[in-house]
């Protein structure tokens, strides 16, 4: 740290308890009391340098042997600063540093130590050091600004605070790689004004390593909140980018709000919680959090979603204002597609503790995201068809959010206190077009049904209506068809769509197989020439497809037997109602099916492998069945 020595005499001051004595050989004729400390001094050295001391000595009464008594209760910097002022008046060597120059400058102004009372007085000496040394250095400017907190009214009146902030903002807004600072001050090599590395003051021509834009975050975070706010404001007026300022705010908040760092390792967290962070009360932390929320621009992507969730979680713990919590929820909603499942699992901090997790908060965040998606022109079912649904770039964020919400529903479903309307409301908030598959939703519903076995049949059916059986994968259909927790109507629907998917897949496999057979015949006719690698590959692929078709054929047979057995059981229950029982049951379950749908089809399926013409007939037949076999809403 830069310093400057004033005066030439050796130190002639000695401290005894709460008193300072000047050992010049002459008895003291003046006592100056500053707080609890008393200084036994002489009149002439003080009144010859200070206009205030001259007036006070003239007005003071002689106390006899003790001399004159003067009290200075409000001198800037207190007894420690007055000790330095007294030494300066006696000509003792005084070392000016960035840590004491602000105190001395304010005390000198308070005591009127101008050039009128001696050339090179303390005011002019302190000003020279401030302007020519402190304000030209990043670290010295920062240290001087920190000391302004203790004498803020005096520092503001003398514009010291403003000058330090302007100096810091100017340095932070300039590319450090251009001028060699603050690399020089942060452990890097000395540099010339042109930016080359210096060795013993001689330019080597070598270029230093580039420093990142966050080099000043740690230093700025040492400032108190009022001074830090002013520094950020001046930096913003100088054109520093919003993402850099937001990152600095994030760094500042993480340092002083321990709740944000709950998922960090103990070493990383403790290393940041130094200084002010360990002494902030809950009220101070709440005020800091609300201020950080006000300073952050309402813009997507400036800070990480994990940081915003940390702020929101801490805001709920500290009982921050409702406006602050609402704003944080909107910020998260703007970039919900960047969140993780761990972020969403926020405990419920309400006094009632109705649920384990704060489901209502996630519901509001999702609503903010959907509202923003509509404003920014998010796709809807009316604007795209099924073929475009999966590949549309505009649907990527909302599809990610749908997957995230389905995962969240599965995590909160085991909570026995989670009411059905709340679970349904969150699940239904995700638009249908946002889910390419409903497997995640089915998993969440199944977990909820397992954790809430007392639900009535009507509630179970209403809950299962949230998912679309047509959007379940074959694996999910297989699981659902054997799931005893699902209502019978849903199981029948799943069986129907699973059979439909299998029939469609088999027909497609037959067509591919016939195309491969035609290709193999072309290979045999010599179109490939002497290279038979293509023929061997086609044969292997054909064999794999045939194995897959055999497996699907067996599954279709099993499904048809299950459907036939179910029909027989239902007919037994309704024999007294005549031959129309199956039709009435079909209507009850929401189908308009022909009775031959569930009859065995082994013969027709086995004969479909004979020729390409028969495969085409099967395809046409399946197409007609798709039209005839539809579901009522």
Coordinates of C-alpha atoms in Angstrom, one line a residue:
X1 CA 0.0 0.0 0.0
X2 CA 1.3 3.5 -0.9
X3 CA 2.3 5.8 2.0
X4 CA 3.9 9.2 2.6
X5 CA 5.9 10.2 5.6
X6 CA 5.5 13.7 7.1
X7 CA 7.8 15.5 9.6
X8 CA 11.3 14.7 10.7
X9 CA 11.4 14.3 14.5
X10 CA 11.5 11.0 16.3
X11 CA 8.4 9.9 18.1
X12 CA 8.3 11.8 21.4
X13 CA 4.9 10.6 22.6
X14 CA 4.3 8.0 25.2
X15 CA 1.1 6.4 26.4
X16 CA 0.3 5.6 30.0
X17 CA -3.1 4.0 30.4
X18 CA -5.7 6.3 29.0
X19 CA -3.4 9.2 28.7
X20 CA -0.8 10.4 26.2
X21 CA 2.2 12.5 27.2
X22 CA 4.6 14.5 25.1
X23 CA 8.2 14.0 26.4
X24 CA 9.8 17.1 25.2
X25 CA 11.3 18.1 28.6
X26 CA 8.8 20.9 29.1
X27 CA 5.8 20.5 31.4
X28 CA 2.5 20.3 29.5
X29 CA 0.2 23.3 29.7
X30 CA -2.8 21.9 27.8
X31 CA -5.0 18.9 28.3
X32 CA -7.2 17.8 25.4
X33 CA -9.8 15.2 26.1
X34 CA -11.1 13.1 23.2
X35 CA -13.6 10.5 24.3
X36 CA -12.0 8.5 27.2
X37 CA -8.4 9.4 26.2
X38 CA -6.6 12.5 27.5
X39 CA -3.6 14.2 25.8
X40 CA -1.1 16.2 27.9
X41 CA 0.3 18.6 25.3
X42 CA 1.5 22.1 24.8
X43 CA -0.4 25.1 23.5
X44 CA 1.9 26.6 20.9
X45 CA 2.4 23.6 18.6
X46 CA -1.4 23.1 18.3
X47 CA -2.6 26.7 17.9
X48 CA 0.1 27.4 15.3
X49 CA -1.4 24.7 13.0
X50 CA -5.2 24.8 13.8
X51 CA -7.6 27.6 13.8
X52 CA -10.1 25.8 16.0
X53 CA -7.5 25.0 18.6
X54 CA -6.4 28.7 18.6
X55 CA -10.0 29.8 19.4
X56 CA -10.6 27.1 21.9
X57 CA -7.4 27.8 23.8
X58 CA -8.3 31.5 23.8
X59 CA -11.7 30.8 25.2
X60 CA -10.6 28.1 27.7
X61 CA -9.8 28.9 31.4
X62 CA -6.5 28.2 33.0
X63 CA -6.8 25.1 35.3
X64 CA -3.8 26.0 37.3
X65 CA -1.0 23.3 37.4
X66 CA -2.8 21.2 34.8
X67 CA -3.0 24.0 32.3
X68 CA -5.9 24.6 29.9
X69 CA -8.6 21.9 29.4
X70 CA -10.2 21.4 26.0
X71 CA -12.7 18.8 25.0
X72 CA -13.1 17.5 21.5
X73 CA -15.9 15.0 21.6
X74 CA -16.9 15.0 17.9
X75 CA -13.5 15.0 16.1
X76 CA -13.7 12.6 13.1
X77 CA -11.8 9.4 13.7
X78 CA -11.8 9.8 17.5
X79 CA -8.7 9.6 19.7
X80 CA -6.7 7.5 17.3
X81 CA -6.9 10.2 14.6
X82 CA -6.2 13.1 17.0
X83 CA -3.1 11.3 18.1
X84 CA -1.8 11.5 14.5
X85 CA -2.9 15.1 14.3
X86 CA -1.0 16.0 17.5
X87 CA 2.1 14.3 16.2
X88 CA 1.9 16.2 12.9
X89 CA 1.6 19.5 14.9
X90 CA 4.8 18.5 16.8
X91 CA 6.6 17.7 13.6
X92 CA 6.8 14.0 14.4
X93 CA 7.1 11.6 11.4
X94 CA 3.6 10.8 10.2
X95 CA 2.9 8.1 7.7
X96 CA 0.0 8.8 5.4
X97 CA -1.8 5.6 4.1
X98 CA -5.0 4.7 2.3
X99 CA -6.3 3.5 5.7
X100 CA -5.8 6.8 7.6
X101 CA -5.9 9.6 5.0
X102 CA -9.7 9.9 5.0
X103 CA -9.7 10.3 8.8
X104 CA -6.9 12.8 8.7
X105 CA -8.4 14.8 5.9
X106 CA -11.7 15.0 7.7
X107 CA -10.1 15.8 11.1
X108 CA -7.9 18.5 9.5
X109 CA -10.9 20.1 8.0
X110 CA -12.8 19.9 11.3
X111 CA -9.8 21.6 13.1
X112 CA -9.2 24.2 10.3
X113 CA -5.6 23.1 9.6
X114 CA -5.3 25.3 6.5
X115 CA -2.3 27.0 4.8
X116 CA -3.2 30.1 6.8
X117 CA -1.7 28.5 9.8
X118 CA 1.4 27.1 8.3
X119 CA 2.8 26.1 4.9
X120 CA 2.3 22.5 4.0
X121 CA -0.5 22.1 6.6
X122 CA -2.4 18.8 7.0
X123 CA -5.3 19.6 4.7
X124 CA -3.0 20.2 1.7
X125 CA -0.8 17.2 2.5
X126 CA -3.8 14.9 2.8
X127 CA -5.4 16.2 -0.4
X128 CA -2.1 15.7 -2.4
X129 CA -1.9 12.2 -1.1
X130 CA -5.5 11.5 -2.0
X131 CA -5.3 12.8 -5.5
X132 CA -1.9 11.8 -6.6
X133 CA -1.6 8.4 -4.8
X134 CA -4.8 6.9 -3.5
X135 CA -7.2 7.7 -6.3
X136 CA -4.8 6.4 -8.9
X137 CA -4.8 2.9 -7.3
X138 CA -7.7 0.4 -7.3
X139 CA -6.8 -1.1 -3.9
X140 CA -6.0 2.2 -2.3
X141 CA -9.3 3.8 -3.6
X142 CA -11.2 0.8 -2.3
X143 CA -9.6 1.0 1.2
X144 CA -10.2 4.7 1.4
X145 CA -13.8 4.2 0.4
X146 CA -14.2 1.6 3.2
X147 CA -13.0 4.0 5.8
X148 CA -15.6 6.6 4.6
X149 CA -18.3 4.6 6.4
X150 CA -16.9 5.7 9.8
X151 CA -16.9 9.4 9.0
X152 CA -19.6 9.4 6.2
X153 CA -21.1 12.9 6.9
X154 CA -17.6 14.6 6.8
X155 CA -16.5 12.5 3.8
X156 CA -19.6 13.3 1.9
X157 CA -19.2 17.0 2.6
X158 CA -15.6 16.9 1.3
X159 CA -16.7 14.7 -1.7
X160 CA -14.2 12.1 -0.8
X161 CA -16.8 9.3 -1.1
X162 CA -17.8 10.4 -4.5
X163 CA -14.2 10.7 -5.7
X164 CA -13.4 7.2 -4.5
X165 CA -16.5 5.7 -6.2
X166 CA -15.8 7.5 -9.4
X167 CA -12.2 6.2 -9.4
X168 CA -13.3 2.6 -8.8
X169 CA -16.0 2.8 -11.4
X170 CA -13.7 4.2 -14.0
X171 CA -11.2 1.4 -13.4
X172 CA -13.8 -1.3 -13.4
X173 CA -15.3 0.0 -16.7
X174 CA -12.0 -0.1 -18.5
X175 CA -10.5 -3.2 -20.0
X176 CA -7.7 -4.1 -17.5
X177 CA -5.7 -5.7 -20.3
X178 CA -5.2 -2.3 -22.0
X179 CA -3.4 -0.6 -19.1
X180 CA -1.9 -3.3 -17.0
X181 CA -4.1 -2.8 -13.9
X182 CA -5.5 -4.4 -11.8
X183 CA -3.3 -7.3 -13.0
X184 CA -0.4 -5.6 -11.3
X185 CA -2.3 -5.2 -8.1
X186 CA -3.7 -8.8 -8.0
X187 CA -0.5 -10.8 -8.0
X188 CA 0.4 -10.5 -11.6
X189 CA 3.6 -9.0 -13.1
X190 CA 4.3 -5.3 -13.3
X191 CA 3.4 -3.8 -16.7
X192 CA 4.3 -0.8 -18.7
X193 CA 1.6 1.7 -19.9
X194 CA 1.6 -0.2 -23.2
X195 CA 0.7 -3.4 -21.5
X196 CA 4.0 -5.3 -21.8
X197 CA 5.5 -7.1 -18.8
X198 CA 8.1 -5.1 -16.8
X199 CA 11.3 -6.7 -15.3
X200 CA 13.1 -4.3 -12.9
X201 CA 11.4 -1.4 -14.6
X202 CA 12.5 -2.5 -18.1
X203 CA 9.9 -3.5 -20.7
X204 CA 10.4 -7.1 -21.8
X205 CA 7.9 -6.9 -24.7
X206 CA 6.0 -10.0 -23.4
X207 CA 2.2 -9.6 -23.1
X208 CA 0.5 -10.5 -19.8
X209 CA -2.3 -13.0 -19.5
X210 CA -5.8 -11.7 -20.0
X211 CA -7.9 -11.1 -17.0
X212 CA -11.7 -11.8 -16.9
X213 CA -14.4 -9.2 -16.3
X214 CA -15.1 -10.5 -12.8
X215 CA -11.7 -9.5 -11.3
X216 CA -13.3 -6.8 -9.2
X217 CA -16.2 -8.8 -7.7
X218 CA -14.4 -9.9 -4.5
X219 CA -13.0 -6.5 -3.8
X220 CA -16.3 -4.7 -4.3
X221 CA -18.1 -7.2 -2.1
X222 CA -16.1 -5.9 0.9
X223 CA -18.0 -2.6 0.8
X224 CA -21.1 -1.9 2.9
X225 CA -24.4 -2.2 1.1
X226 CA -25.0 1.6 0.8
X227 CA -21.6 2.2 -0.7
X228 CA -21.8 -0.9 -2.9
X229 CA -25.2 0.3 -4.3
X230 CA -23.7 3.6 -5.2
X231 CA -20.7 2.0 -6.9
X232 CA -23.0 -0.3 -8.9
X233 CA -25.1 2.8 -9.9
X234 CA -22.1 4.7 -11.1
X235 CA -20.8 1.7 -13.0
X236 CA -24.2 1.3 -14.7
X237 CA -24.1 5.0 -15.8
X238 CA -20.7 4.3 -17.3
X239 CA -22.1 1.7 -19.6
X240 CA -20.9 -1.6 -17.9
X241 CA -23.0 -4.4 -19.2
X242 CA -26.0 -5.6 -17.2
X243 CA -24.8 -9.2 -17.1
X244 CA -21.5 -8.2 -15.4
X245 CA -23.3 -6.0 -12.8
X246 CA -25.9 -8.8 -12.1
X247 CA -23.1 -11.3 -11.6
X248 CA -21.5 -9.0 -9.1
X249 CA -24.8 -8.7 -7.3
X250 CA -25.0 -12.4 -7.2
X251 CA -21.5 -12.7 -5.8
X252 CA -22.4 -10.1 -3.1
X253 CA -25.6 -11.8 -2.1
X254 CA -23.9 -15.2 -1.8
X255 CA -21.3 -13.7 0.4
X256 CA -23.7 -12.3 3.0
X257 CA -26.8 -14.5 2.7
X258 CA -25.8 -18.0 4.0
X259 CA -29.1 -19.6 3.0
X260 CA -28.3 -19.3 -0.7
X261 CA -25.3 -21.5 -0.3
X262 CA -27.1 -24.5 1.3
X263 CA -26.0 -26.9 -1.4
X264 CA -22.3 -25.8 -1.4
X265 CA -19.6 -27.8 0.3
X266 CA -18.6 -26.7 3.8
X267 CA -15.2 -25.4 2.7
X268 CA -16.6 -23.3 -0.2
X269 CA -19.4 -21.9 1.9
X270 CA -17.2 -21.0 4.9
X271 CA -14.6 -19.3 2.7
X272 CA -17.2 -16.9 1.4
X273 CA -18.9 -16.2 4.7
X274 CA -16.2 -13.9 6.0
X275 CA -16.3 -10.5 7.5
X276 CA -19.8 -8.9 7.4
X277 CA -21.5 -12.1 6.4
X278 CA -20.9 -13.7 9.8
X279 CA -22.3 -10.7 11.7
X280 CA -25.5 -9.8 9.8
X281 CA -28.7 -10.2 11.8
X282 CA -31.8 -11.7 10.2
X283 CA -33.3 -8.3 9.8
X284 CA -30.2 -7.0 8.0
X285 CA -30.1 -10.1 5.8
X286 CA -33.8 -9.5 4.9
X287 CA -33.1 -5.9 4.0
X288 CA -30.1 -7.0 1.9
X289 CA -32.1 -9.6 0.1
X290 CA -34.9 -7.1 -0.8
X291 CA -32.3 -4.6 -2.0
X292 CA -30.6 -7.2 -4.2
X293 CA -34.0 -8.0 -5.7
X294 CA -34.6 -4.3 -6.4
X295 CA -31.2 -3.9 -8.0
X296 CA -31.4 -6.9 -10.3
X297 CA -32.8 -6.1 -13.7
X298 CA -36.0 -7.9 -14.7
X299 CA -34.3 -9.7 -17.6
X300 CA -34.0 -13.4 -18.5
X301 CA -30.7 -15.2 -18.1
X302 CA -28.7 -12.5 -16.3
X303 CA -28.2 -14.7 -13.2
X304 CA -28.6 -18.5 -12.8
X305 CA -32.0 -20.0 -12.0
X306 CA -30.3 -21.9 -9.1
X307 CA -29.3 -18.5 -7.6
X308 CA -32.9 -17.1 -8.0
X309 CA -34.3 -20.2 -6.2
X310 CA -31.8 -19.7 -3.4
X311 CA -33.0 -16.1 -3.1
X312 CA -36.6 -17.2 -3.0
X313 CA -36.0 -19.9 -0.5
X314 CA -34.1 -17.5 1.8
X315 CA -36.8 -14.8 1.3
X316 CA -39.4 -17.2 2.7
X317 CA -37.2 -18.2 5.6
X318 CA -36.5 -14.5 6.5
X319 CA -40.2 -13.5 5.9
X320 CA -39.4 -11.0 3.3
X321 CA -42.1 -8.7 1.8
X322 CA -44.8 -10.3 -0.4
X323 CA -43.7 -8.0 -3.2
X324 CA -40.2 -9.3 -3.0
X325 CA -41.3 -13.0 -3.0
X326 CA -43.7 -12.3 -5.9
X327 CA -41.0 -10.6 -8.0
X328 CA -38.6 -13.5 -7.4
X329 CA -41.3 -16.0 -8.5
X330 CA -41.7 -14.0 -11.7
X331 CA -38.0 -14.0 -12.3
X332 CA -37.8 -17.7 -12.0
X333 CA -40.9 -18.2 -14.2
X334 CA -39.1 -16.3 -17.0
X335 CA -36.4 -19.0 -17.1
X336 CA -38.1 -22.0 -15.6
X337 CA -36.9 -24.2 -18.5
X338 CA -33.4 -23.8 -17.0
X339 CA -34.3 -25.1 -13.6
X340 CA -33.7 -28.6 -12.2
X341 CA -35.9 -30.9 -10.2
X342 CA -33.8 -30.2 -7.1
X343 CA -34.5 -26.5 -7.4
X344 CA -38.2 -27.0 -7.4
X345 CA -38.2 -29.1 -4.2
X346 CA -38.7 -26.2 -1.8
X347 CA -40.0 -27.1 1.7
X348 CA -43.2 -25.5 2.8
X349 CA -42.4 -22.7 5.3
X350 CA -46.0 -21.9 6.2
X351 CA -47.1 -22.2 9.8
X352 CA -49.9 -24.7 8.9
X353 CA -47.3 -27.1 7.2
X354 CA -50.2 -28.5 5.1
X355 CA -47.8 -30.1 2.6
X356 CA -44.2 -31.1 2.8
X357 CA -43.3 -29.1 -0.3
X358 CA -44.5 -25.7 -1.4
X359 CA -46.7 -26.8 -4.3
X360 CA -48.5 -23.5 -4.5
X361 CA -45.3 -21.6 -5.1
X362 CA -44.4 -24.0 -8.0
X363 CA -47.9 -23.5 -9.4
X364 CA -47.5 -19.7 -9.5
X365 CA -44.0 -20.0 -11.0
X366 CA -45.4 -22.3 -13.8
X367 CA -48.2 -19.8 -14.4
X368 CA -45.7 -17.0 -14.9
X369 CA -43.8 -19.2 -17.3
X370 CA -46.9 -20.0 -19.4
X371 CA -47.9 -16.4 -19.4
X372 CA -44.5 -15.3 -20.7
X373 CA -44.6 -18.2 -23.3
X374 CA -47.8 -16.8 -24.7
X375 CA -46.5 -13.3 -24.8
X376 CA -43.4 -14.4 -26.7
X377 CA -45.4 -16.3 -29.2
X378 CA -45.3 -19.9 -27.8
X379 CA -46.8 -22.5 -30.0
X380 CA -50.3 -23.9 -29.4
X381 CA -52.2 -27.0 -30.6
X382 CA -54.0 -24.9 -33.1
X383 CA -50.8 -23.6 -34.8
X384 CA -49.0 -26.9 -35.4
X385 CA -50.0 -30.4 -36.4
X386 CA -48.9 -33.7 -34.9
X387 CA -46.1 -34.1 -37.4
X388 CA -44.5 -30.8 -36.4
X389 CA -45.1 -31.1 -32.7
X390 CA -41.9 -33.0 -31.8
X391 CA -39.5 -31.1 -33.9
X392 CA -40.6 -27.5 -33.4
X393 CA -37.8 -25.4 -31.9
X394 CA -40.2 -23.0 -30.2
X395 CA -41.7 -25.9 -28.2
X396 CA -38.3 -27.0 -26.7
X397 CA -38.5 -24.8 -23.5
X398 CA -42.1 -25.7 -22.8
X399 CA -41.4 -29.4 -23.4
X400 CA -38.6 -29.2 -21.0
X401 CA -40.8 -27.5 -18.4
X402 CA -43.5 -30.2 -18.9
X403 CA -40.9 -32.9 -18.2
X404 CA -39.7 -31.0 -15.2
X405 CA -43.3 -30.6 -13.8
X406 CA -44.0 -34.3 -14.3
X407 CA -40.9 -35.2 -12.4
X408 CA -41.9 -32.7 -9.6
X409 CA -45.4 -34.3 -9.4
X410 CA -43.8 -37.7 -9.0
X411 CA -41.6 -36.4 -6.1
X412 CA -44.5 -34.7 -4.2
X413 CA -47.1 -37.5 -4.9
X414 CA -46.1 -39.6 -1.9
X415 CA -47.1 -36.8 0.5
X416 CA -50.3 -38.1 2.1
X417 CA -51.3 -34.5 3.0
X418 CA -51.2 -33.4 -0.7
X419 CA -54.9 -32.9 -1.6
X420 CA -56.2 -34.2 -4.9
X421 CA -57.4 -30.8 -6.3
X422 CA -53.9 -29.3 -5.7
X423 CA -52.2 -32.3 -7.5
X424 CA -54.7 -32.1 -10.4
X425 CA -54.4 -28.4 -10.8
X426 CA -50.6 -28.5 -11.2
X427 CA -50.8 -31.5 -13.5
X428 CA -53.5 -29.9 -15.7
X429 CA -51.6 -26.5 -15.9
X430 CA -49.2 -28.0 -18.4
X431 CA -50.7 -27.7 -21.9
X432 CA -51.4 -31.0 -23.7
X433 CA -49.2 -30.1 -26.6
X434 CA -46.2 -29.7 -24.3
X435 CA -46.1 -33.4 -23.5
X436 CA -45.0 -35.6 -26.5
X437 CA -45.5 -38.6 -24.3
X438 CA -47.6 -39.0 -21.1
X439 CA -45.3 -41.6 -19.5
X440 CA -44.0 -39.1 -16.9
X441 CA -47.5 -38.0 -16.0
X442 CA -48.7 -41.6 -15.8
X443 CA -45.8 -42.4 -13.4
X444 CA -46.8 -39.5 -11.1
X445 CA -50.5 -40.5 -11.1
X446 CA -49.6 -44.1 -10.3
X447 CA -47.4 -42.9 -7.3
X448 CA -50.2 -40.7 -6.1
X449 CA -52.8 -43.5 -6.3
X450 CA -50.4 -45.8 -4.4
X451 CA -49.9 -43.3 -1.7
X452 CA -53.6 -42.4 -1.4
X453 CA -55.4 -45.8 -1.4
X454 CA -58.5 -44.3 0.2
X455 CA -59.5 -42.4 -2.9
X456 CA -63.0 -43.1 -4.2
X457 CA -63.4 -44.7 -7.6
X458 CA -64.8 -41.5 -9.1
X459 CA -61.8 -39.5 -7.9
X460 CA -59.4 -42.2 -9.3
X461 CA -61.1 -42.0 -12.7
X462 CA -61.1 -38.2 -12.6
X463 CA -57.4 -38.2 -11.8
X464 CA -56.6 -40.6 -14.6
X465 CA -58.4 -38.5 -17.1
X466 CA -55.4 -36.1 -16.9
X467 CA -53.4 -38.4 -19.1
X468 CA -54.0 -39.4 -22.7
X469 CA -53.8 -43.1 -23.2
X470 CA -53.0 -42.6 -26.9
X471 CA -49.7 -40.8 -25.8
X472 CA -48.4 -43.7 -23.6
X473 CA -45.5 -45.7 -24.9
X474 CA -45.7 -49.5 -25.3
X475 CA -43.8 -50.0 -22.1
X476 CA -46.1 -47.7 -20.2
X477 CA -49.2 -49.4 -21.8
X478 CA -47.9 -52.8 -20.7
X479 CA -47.4 -51.6 -17.1
X480 CA -50.8 -49.8 -17.1
X481 CA -52.7 -52.9 -18.4
X482 CA -51.6 -54.8 -15.4
X483 CA -51.9 -52.0 -12.8
X484 CA -54.7 -52.9 -10.4
X485 CA -54.7 -49.3 -9.0
X486 CA -56.2 -47.9 -12.2
X487 CA -59.9 -47.8 -12.8
X488 CA -61.4 -50.5 -15.1
X489 CA -62.4 -48.0 -17.7
X490 CA -58.8 -46.7 -18.0
X491 CA -57.4 -50.3 -18.2
X492 CA -59.8 -51.1 -21.1
X493 CA -58.7 -47.9 -22.9
X494 CA -55.0 -48.8 -22.4
X495 CA -55.6 -52.3 -23.7
X496 CA -57.3 -51.0 -26.8
X497 CA -54.6 -48.5 -27.7
X498 CA -51.8 -50.9 -26.9
X499 CA -53.4 -53.4 -29.3
X500 CA -53.8 -50.7 -31.9
X501 CA -50.2 -49.7 -31.6
X502 CA -49.0 -53.3 -31.9
X503 CA -51.2 -53.9 -35.0
X504 CA -49.9 -50.7 -36.6
X505 CA -46.3 -51.7 -35.8
X506 CA -46.8 -55.2 -37.2
X507 CA -48.3 -53.9 -40.4
X508 CA -45.3 -51.5 -40.8
X509 CA -42.9 -54.3 -40.2
X510 CA -44.5 -56.4 -42.9
X511 CA -44.2 -53.6 -45.3
X512 CA -40.5 -53.1 -44.4
X513 CA -39.9 -56.8 -44.7
X514 CA -41.5 -57.0 -48.1
X515 CA -39.3 -54.1 -49.2
X516 CA -36.2 -55.9 -47.9
X517 CA -37.3 -59.1 -49.7
X518 CA -37.6 -57.1 -52.9
X519 CA -34.2 -55.6 -52.3
X520 CA -32.7 -59.1 -51.7
X521 CA -34.2 -60.3 -54.9
X522 CA -32.5 -57.4 -56.7
X523 CA -29.3 -58.3 -54.9
X524 CA -29.6 -61.9 -56.1
X525 CA -30.2 -60.7 -59.7
X526 CA -26.7 -59.2 -59.6
X527 CA -27.4 -55.5 -59.2
X528 CA -24.8 -55.1 -56.5
X529 CA -22.1 -56.9 -58.5
X530 CA -19.3 -58.9 -57.0
X531 CA -19.6 -57.2 -53.6
X532 CA -22.0 -59.2 -51.5
X533 CA -21.7 -57.1 -48.3
X534 CA -25.2 -55.5 -48.9
X535 CA -26.9 -58.8 -49.3
X536 CA -25.5 -60.1 -46.0
X537 CA -26.6 -56.9 -44.2
X538 CA -30.1 -57.2 -45.7
X539 CA -30.4 -60.8 -44.6
X540 CA -29.4 -60.0 -41.0
X541 CA -31.8 -57.0 -40.8
X542 CA -34.6 -59.2 -42.2
X543 CA -34.0 -61.9 -39.5
X544 CA -34.1 -59.2 -36.8
X545 CA -37.4 -57.9 -38.1
X546 CA -38.9 -61.3 -38.3
X547 CA -38.0 -62.0 -34.6
X548 CA -39.6 -58.7 -33.7
X549 CA -42.7 -59.5 -35.6
X550 CA -43.0 -62.9 -33.9
X551 CA -42.8 -61.2 -30.5
X552 CA -45.4 -58.6 -31.4
X553 CA -47.6 -61.4 -32.8
X554 CA -47.5 -63.2 -29.5
X555 CA -48.3 -60.0 -27.6
X556 CA -51.3 -59.3 -29.8
X557 CA -52.6 -62.8 -29.3
X558 CA -52.2 -62.4 -25.5
X559 CA -54.0 -59.0 -25.6
X560 CA -56.9 -60.4 -27.6
X561 CA -57.3 -63.3 -25.2
X562 CA -57.3 -60.9 -22.3
X563 CA -60.0 -58.8 -24.1
X564 CA -62.0 -61.9 -24.9
X565 CA -61.9 -63.1 -21.3
X566 CA -62.9 -59.6 -20.1
X567 CA -65.9 -59.6 -22.5
X568 CA -67.0 -63.0 -21.2
X569 CA -66.8 -61.9 -17.6
X570 CA -68.8 -58.8 -18.3
X571 CA -71.4 -60.8 -20.2
X572 CA -71.8 -63.1 -17.3
X573 CA -72.5 -60.2 -15.0
X574 CA -75.2 -58.9 -17.4
X575 CA -76.9 -62.1 -18.7
X576 CA -80.3 -61.1 -17.4
X577 CA -80.2 -58.0 -19.6
X578 CA -80.2 -59.9 -22.9
X579 CA -77.8 -60.0 -25.9
X580 CA -77.2 -56.2 -25.9
X581 CA -75.1 -56.4 -22.7
X582 CA -71.8 -56.0 -24.5
X583 CA -73.0 -53.1 -26.5
X584 CA -74.2 -51.3 -23.4
X585 CA -71.0 -52.0 -21.5
X586 CA -69.0 -50.8 -24.5
X587 CA -70.9 -47.5 -24.4
X588 CA -70.4 -47.3 -20.6
X589 CA -66.6 -47.6 -21.1
X590 CA -66.6 -45.0 -23.8
X591 CA -66.1 -47.3 -26.9
X592 CA -68.0 -48.0 -30.1
X593 CA -66.4 -51.4 -30.8
X594 CA -67.5 -54.3 -32.9
X595 CA -67.7 -57.6 -31.0
X596 CA -65.3 -59.3 -33.4
X597 CA -62.6 -56.8 -32.3
X598 CA -61.6 -59.0 -29.4
X599 CA -62.0 -62.4 -31.2
X600 CA -58.9 -64.4 -31.9
X601 CA -57.0 -63.4 -35.1
X602 CA -54.2 -65.9 -35.1
X603 CA -55.1 -67.4 -38.5
X604 CA -55.3 -64.1 -40.3
X605 CA -52.1 -62.9 -38.8
X606 CA -50.2 -66.0 -39.7
X607 CA -51.4 -65.9 -43.2
X608 CA -50.2 -62.3 -43.6
X609 CA -46.6 -63.3 -44.2
X610 CA -47.3 -65.0 -47.5
X611 CA -47.0 -62.2 -50.0
X612 CA -46.8 -58.4 -50.4
X613 CA -50.4 -58.2 -51.7
X614 CA -51.7 -59.7 -48.5
X615 CA -49.7 -57.3 -46.4
X616 CA -51.3 -54.4 -48.3
X617 CA -54.7 -55.8 -47.4
X618 CA -53.8 -56.0 -43.8
X619 CA -52.7 -52.4 -43.9
X620 CA -56.1 -51.4 -45.5
X621 CA -58.0 -53.4 -43.0
X622 CA -56.1 -51.7 -40.1
X623 CA -56.8 -48.3 -41.6
X624 CA -60.5 -49.1 -41.6
X625 CA -60.4 -50.4 -38.0
X626 CA -58.7 -47.1 -36.9
X627 CA -61.7 -45.2 -38.3
X628 CA -64.3 -47.5 -36.7
X629 CA -62.6 -47.9 -33.3
X630 CA -62.7 -44.5 -31.7
X631 CA -63.1 -43.3 -28.1
X632 CA -65.7 -41.0 -26.7
X633 CA -64.4 -38.1 -24.5

